[in-house]
Coordinates of C-alpha atoms and ligand atoms in Angstrom, one line a residue:
M1 CA 23.2 45.1 -7.3
L2 CA 24.4 41.3 -6.8
K3 CA 22.1 39.8 -9.0
L4 CA 21.8 35.7 -7.7
A5 CA 22.0 32.9 -11.5
Q6 CA 19.4 31.7 -11.8
T7 CA 18.8 27.7 -12.1
P8 CA 15.6 25.9 -12.3
V9 CA 15.0 23.3 -9.5
E10 CA 14.5 20.0 -11.2
P11 CA 11.4 18.5 -9.5
T12 CA 13.0 15.0 -8.0
P13 CA 10.6 12.4 -9.8
V14 CA 9.4 9.8 -7.4
P15 CA 7.6 6.8 -7.6
Q16 CA 4.4 7.3 -9.4
H17 CA 2.9 4.1 -6.6
V18 CA 5.1 3.0 -3.7
A19 CA 3.5 -0.2 -2.2
I20 CA 4.2 -0.9 1.7
I21 CA 4.5 -3.7 3.8
M22 CA 4.3 -2.1 7.2
D23 CA 6.4 -5.0 8.7
G24 CA 8.0 -4.3 12.3
N25 CA 6.2 -3.7 15.1
G26 CA 5.5 -6.0 17.7
R27 CA 9.3 -6.0 18.0
W28 CA 9.1 -2.6 17.8
A29 CA 6.6 -3.2 20.9
R30 CA 8.7 -6.2 22.1
A31 CA 11.3 -4.9 22.1
R32 CA 10.2 -1.5 24.5
G33 CA 8.8 -4.5 27.0
L34 CA 5.3 -3.4 25.3
P35 CA 2.5 -6.0 24.8
R36 CA 2.0 -5.8 20.1
T37 CA -1.0 -4.2 20.6
L38 CA 1.4 -0.9 21.8
G39 CA 3.5 -1.9 18.6
H40 CA 0.1 -1.6 16.4
R41 CA -1.3 1.8 17.6
E42 CA 2.4 3.1 17.2
G43 CA 2.0 2.1 13.4
V44 CA -1.1 3.4 13.5
E45 CA 1.2 6.9 13.3
A46 CA 3.7 5.4 11.3
L47 CA 1.1 5.6 9.0
R48 CA -0.3 8.7 9.4
R49 CA 3.5 10.2 8.6
T50 CA 3.8 8.8 5.6
V51 CA 0.6 9.6 4.0
E52 CA 1.2 13.1 5.0
A53 CA 5.0 13.3 3.0
A54 CA 4.4 10.5 0.2
G55 CA 1.6 13.1 -0.2
K56 CA 3.7 16.3 0.2
M57 CA 6.7 14.9 -1.9
G58 CA 4.3 14.1 -5.0
V59 CA 3.1 10.3 -5.0
K60 CA 0.2 9.7 -6.6
Y61 CA -0.6 6.3 -5.2
L62 CA 0.3 4.6 -2.6
T63 CA -1.1 1.1 -0.5
V64 CA -0.5 -0.5 2.2
F65 CA -0.8 -4.0 3.8
G66 CA -3.5 -2.8 7.0
F67 CA -4.5 -7.1 7.2
S68 CA -3.5 -10.3 5.4
T69 CA -6.1 -13.0 5.7
E70 CA -3.0 -15.4 7.1
N71 CA -3.4 -13.1 9.8
W72 CA -6.5 -14.1 11.1
T73 CA -3.9 -16.7 12.7
R74 CA -2.9 -14.7 15.2
P75 CA -3.8 -14.3 18.8
V76 CA -7.7 -13.3 18.7
E77 CA -6.8 -10.3 21.4
E78 CA -4.2 -8.8 18.0
V79 CA -6.6 -8.9 15.2
D80 CA -9.5 -7.8 17.9
A81 CA -6.7 -4.8 18.0
L82 CA -6.3 -4.6 14.2
F83 CA -9.7 -3.8 13.0
E84 CA -10.0 -1.5 15.8
L85 CA -6.7 0.5 15.2
M86 CA -8.6 0.3 11.8
R87 CA -12.6 1.8 13.3
L88 CA -10.0 4.3 15.3
Y89 CA -8.4 5.7 11.8
V90 CA -11.7 6.3 9.8
A91 CA -13.4 8.1 12.8
K92 CA -10.3 10.3 13.4
D93 CA -8.7 11.0 10.7
L94 CA -10.7 10.5 7.4
E95 CA -12.4 13.8 7.8
R96 CA -8.5 14.7 7.3
L97 CA -8.0 13.0 4.8
V98 CA -11.3 14.6 2.6
K99 CA -10.0 17.9 3.1
E100 CA -5.9 17.5 2.2
G101 CA -7.5 15.8 -1.3
V102 CA -6.9 12.1 -0.4
C103 CA -9.0 9.1 -1.6
I104 CA -9.5 6.2 0.2
R105 CA -9.7 2.9 -1.0
V106 CA -9.7 -0.8 0.9
I107 CA -9.2 -3.8 -1.1
G108 CA -9.3 -7.5 -0.5
G109 CA -12.2 -9.6 0.7
R110 CA -15.1 -7.8 2.6
E111 CA -17.9 -11.3 3.4
S112 CA -15.7 -12.2 6.0
L113 CA -15.2 -8.8 7.8
A114 CA -17.6 -7.1 10.9
P115 CA -21.1 -5.8 9.1
D116 CA -19.8 -2.2 11.3
V117 CA -16.7 -2.1 10.2
R118 CA -17.8 -3.0 5.9
D119 CA -19.9 0.2 7.0
I120 CA -16.7 2.2 7.7
I121 CA -15.1 1.1 4.5
V122 CA -17.6 2.0 2.2
R123 CA -18.4 5.6 4.2
A124 CA -15.2 6.3 3.7
E125 CA -14.3 5.5 0.0
Q126 CA -18.0 7.5 -0.9
R127 CA -16.3 11.0 1.5
S128 CA -13.6 10.9 -0.9
A129 CA -14.1 9.4 -3.8
H130 CA -13.7 12.9 -5.7
N131 CA -10.9 13.1 -4.3
S132 CA -7.2 12.5 -6.5
A133 CA -4.4 14.2 -5.1
L134 CA -3.0 10.7 -3.3
R135 CA -5.4 7.4 -3.7
L136 CA -4.2 5.8 -0.4
T137 CA -5.1 1.7 -1.0
V138 CA -5.2 0.2 2.3
A139 CA -4.8 -3.6 1.7
F140 CA -7.1 -5.3 4.5
N141 CA -7.7 -8.8 5.2
Y142 CA -6.0 -8.9 1.3
G143 CA -4.0 -11.1 -0.3
G144 CA -2.0 -11.6 -3.8
R145 CA -3.0 -15.3 -4.4
S146 CA -7.3 -15.1 -3.3
E147 CA -7.0 -12.1 -5.4
I148 CA -6.4 -14.1 -8.0
V149 CA -8.4 -16.8 -8.4
R150 CA -11.0 -14.0 -7.6
A151 CA -10.4 -12.6 -11.0
V152 CA -9.7 -16.4 -12.5
Q153 CA -13.7 -17.0 -11.0
R154 CA -14.6 -13.9 -11.8
I155 CA -12.9 -14.3 -15.5
A156 CA -14.5 -17.5 -16.2
A157 CA -18.3 -16.3 -15.1
D158 CA -17.8 -13.9 -17.2
V159 CA -17.1 -16.4 -20.2
K160 CA -19.7 -19.1 -19.5
A161 CA -22.2 -16.2 -19.7
G162 CA -20.7 -15.3 -22.8
V163 CA -19.7 -11.8 -22.2
L164 CA -16.2 -12.0 -22.7
A165 CA -14.1 -14.4 -25.3
P166 CA -11.2 -16.9 -23.8
E167 CA -8.8 -16.0 -26.6
A168 CA -10.3 -12.1 -25.7
I169 CA -8.5 -12.8 -21.8
S170 CA -5.1 -11.1 -22.1
A171 CA -2.3 -9.5 -19.2
D172 CA -4.2 -6.4 -19.1
T173 CA -8.4 -8.2 -19.4
F174 CA -6.5 -9.4 -16.3
D175 CA -6.0 -6.1 -14.6
L176 CA -9.0 -5.3 -15.1
Y177 CA -11.0 -8.5 -12.6
L178 CA -8.4 -7.2 -10.5
Y179 CA -9.2 -4.8 -7.4
T180 CA -6.2 -3.1 -8.8
H181 CA -8.0 -2.7 -11.7
D182 CA -8.1 1.1 -11.7
M183 CA -4.5 1.9 -10.6
P184 CA -1.3 1.5 -12.6
S185 CA 1.3 -1.3 -10.5
P186 CA 3.9 -0.4 -8.4
D187 CA 7.1 1.5 -9.1
L188 CA 8.5 0.5 -6.2
V189 CA 7.2 -1.9 -3.0
I190 CA 9.3 -1.0 0.8
R191 CA 9.4 -3.8 3.2
T192 CA 10.1 -2.5 5.9
S193 CA 11.9 -4.6 9.3
G194 CA 14.5 -6.1 7.4
E195 CA 12.2 -8.7 6.4
Q196 CA 12.7 -9.8 2.5
R197 CA 9.8 -11.6 1.7
I198 CA 6.4 -10.5 -0.8
S199 CA 4.4 -12.0 1.9
N200 CA 1.2 -12.4 -0.8
F201 CA 1.8 -8.5 -1.7
L202 CA 0.6 -7.9 -4.8
L203 CA 1.7 -10.1 -7.0
W204 CA 0.1 -9.4 -9.9
Q205 CA 0.9 -6.4 -9.6
A206 CA 4.5 -5.9 -8.4
A207 CA 5.6 -8.0 -11.9
Y208 CA 8.4 -5.5 -12.0
A209 CA 9.0 -3.3 -9.2
E210 CA 11.0 -2.0 -7.8
F211 CA 11.8 -3.6 -4.2
I212 CA 14.0 -1.7 -1.0
F213 CA 14.3 -3.2 2.4
L214 CA 14.8 -1.5 5.2
D215 CA 16.0 -2.5 8.3
V216 CA 14.0 0.5 10.2
L217 CA 11.3 -0.7 12.5
W218 CA 7.6 0.3 10.5
P219 CA 6.2 2.1 13.9
D220 CA 9.9 4.1 13.5
F221 CA 9.3 4.5 9.7
D222 CA 9.7 8.8 8.5
Q223 CA 10.1 10.6 5.9
A224 CA 13.0 10.2 6.4
A225 CA 13.0 6.7 5.9
L226 CA 11.0 6.9 2.7
E227 CA 12.9 9.8 1.5
S228 CA 15.9 6.9 1.5
A229 CA 14.4 4.4 -0.2
F230 CA 13.6 7.0 -3.3
H231 CA 16.9 8.1 -3.6
E232 CA 18.4 4.4 -3.5
Y233 CA 15.0 4.0 -6.1
R234 CA 16.5 6.6 -8.7
Q235 CA 19.6 4.3 -8.8
R236 CA 17.7 1.5 -10.5
D237 CA 17.5 1.0 -14.3
R238 CA 13.9 -0.7 -14.5
R239 CA 14.7 -2.6 -17.6
F240 CA 10.9 -4.0 -17.5
G241 CA 13.0 -7.3 -19.0
G242 CA 14.4 -5.1 -21.6
V243 CA 18.1 -4.8 -21.9
I244 CA 20.3 -2.2 -20.4
R245 CA 20.3 0.8 -22.0
D246 CA 23.6 3.0 -22.0
A247 CA 24.0 6.8 -23.7
T248 CA 25.9 4.9 -27.1
N249 CA 22.9 3.3 -28.0
Ligands
FPP1 C1 3.8 -5.8 10.7 O1 3.7 -6.0 12.2 C2 2.3 -5.7 10.7 C3 0.7 -5.4 10.3 C4 0.4 -6.4 11.1 C5 -0.2 -5.0 10.4 C6 0.0 -3.2 10.4 C7 -0.8 -2.2 11.1 C8 -1.0 -1.7 11.2 C9 0.4 -0.6 11.0 C10 -1.8 -0.5 11.9 C11 -3.3 -0.7 11.3 C12 -4.0 -0.8 10.0 C13 -4.2 -0.3 9.2 C14 -4.8 0.5 8.3 C15 -4.9 0.8 11.1 P1 4.1 -7.3 12.6 O2 3.0 -7.6 13.7 O3 4.1 -8.5 11.6 O4 5.8 -7.2 13.1 P2 6.6 -7.9 14.1 O5 6.7 -8.7 13.3 O6 7.2 -8.0 14.4 O7 5.7 -9.6 14.9

């Protein structure tokens, strides 16, 4: 009988924490003569595909930029549409995500959100808090600079209250005052649509992340696009400020 050689299949390493700037919804819609809001609606479909693909591929943390502190300057109908999509996304997907082991977190300023959106966020976080297969973090009304300023204010308050000594403040301490205090920094930041900017996303946390800019518009993003980003990520030599490693030393 023919015996097949037992070739052990090495699991392909994937980045532990992937952060995505989901850009290009408006251009996707414009190219089809559709209103921008339909581009965002297709963007939610791409988000669904991406959460599923990332979970299947073994990503542990997926952080997406859903609404930035600067997005308030968009026309009011577009802002309303983005909030409505957030409501619908949670209403439609929460129970499935909970069943699939996804833990949902939302980072960003909550005080300026409508009360029902705040309630939806709290419910999604509470319903999924026990899950650990994949942590899905949605940055919503999020801006990296405001997050850093908020951390400084909270550190100053602790110093003033006498619970933190100024000389005890290190980068590790600072991490603890950020929204992302209980997750690792992103290994990979992907931005779609061909733009090459960080746009106030995870400014502190992305200090040593690899950046990959893809030409695909967000509504067209899928598992193949994620795989191509991972493929490129694996070619990168992450040095974290150290020296180039080679086989001779
Ligand atoms: C950028 O495209 C995308 C956004 C401002 C929002 C991203 C939102 C979604 C994918 C859907 C809603 C999200 C959640 C979490 C429910 P753009 O409008 O800037 O595109 P453009 O640069 O082509 O105009």
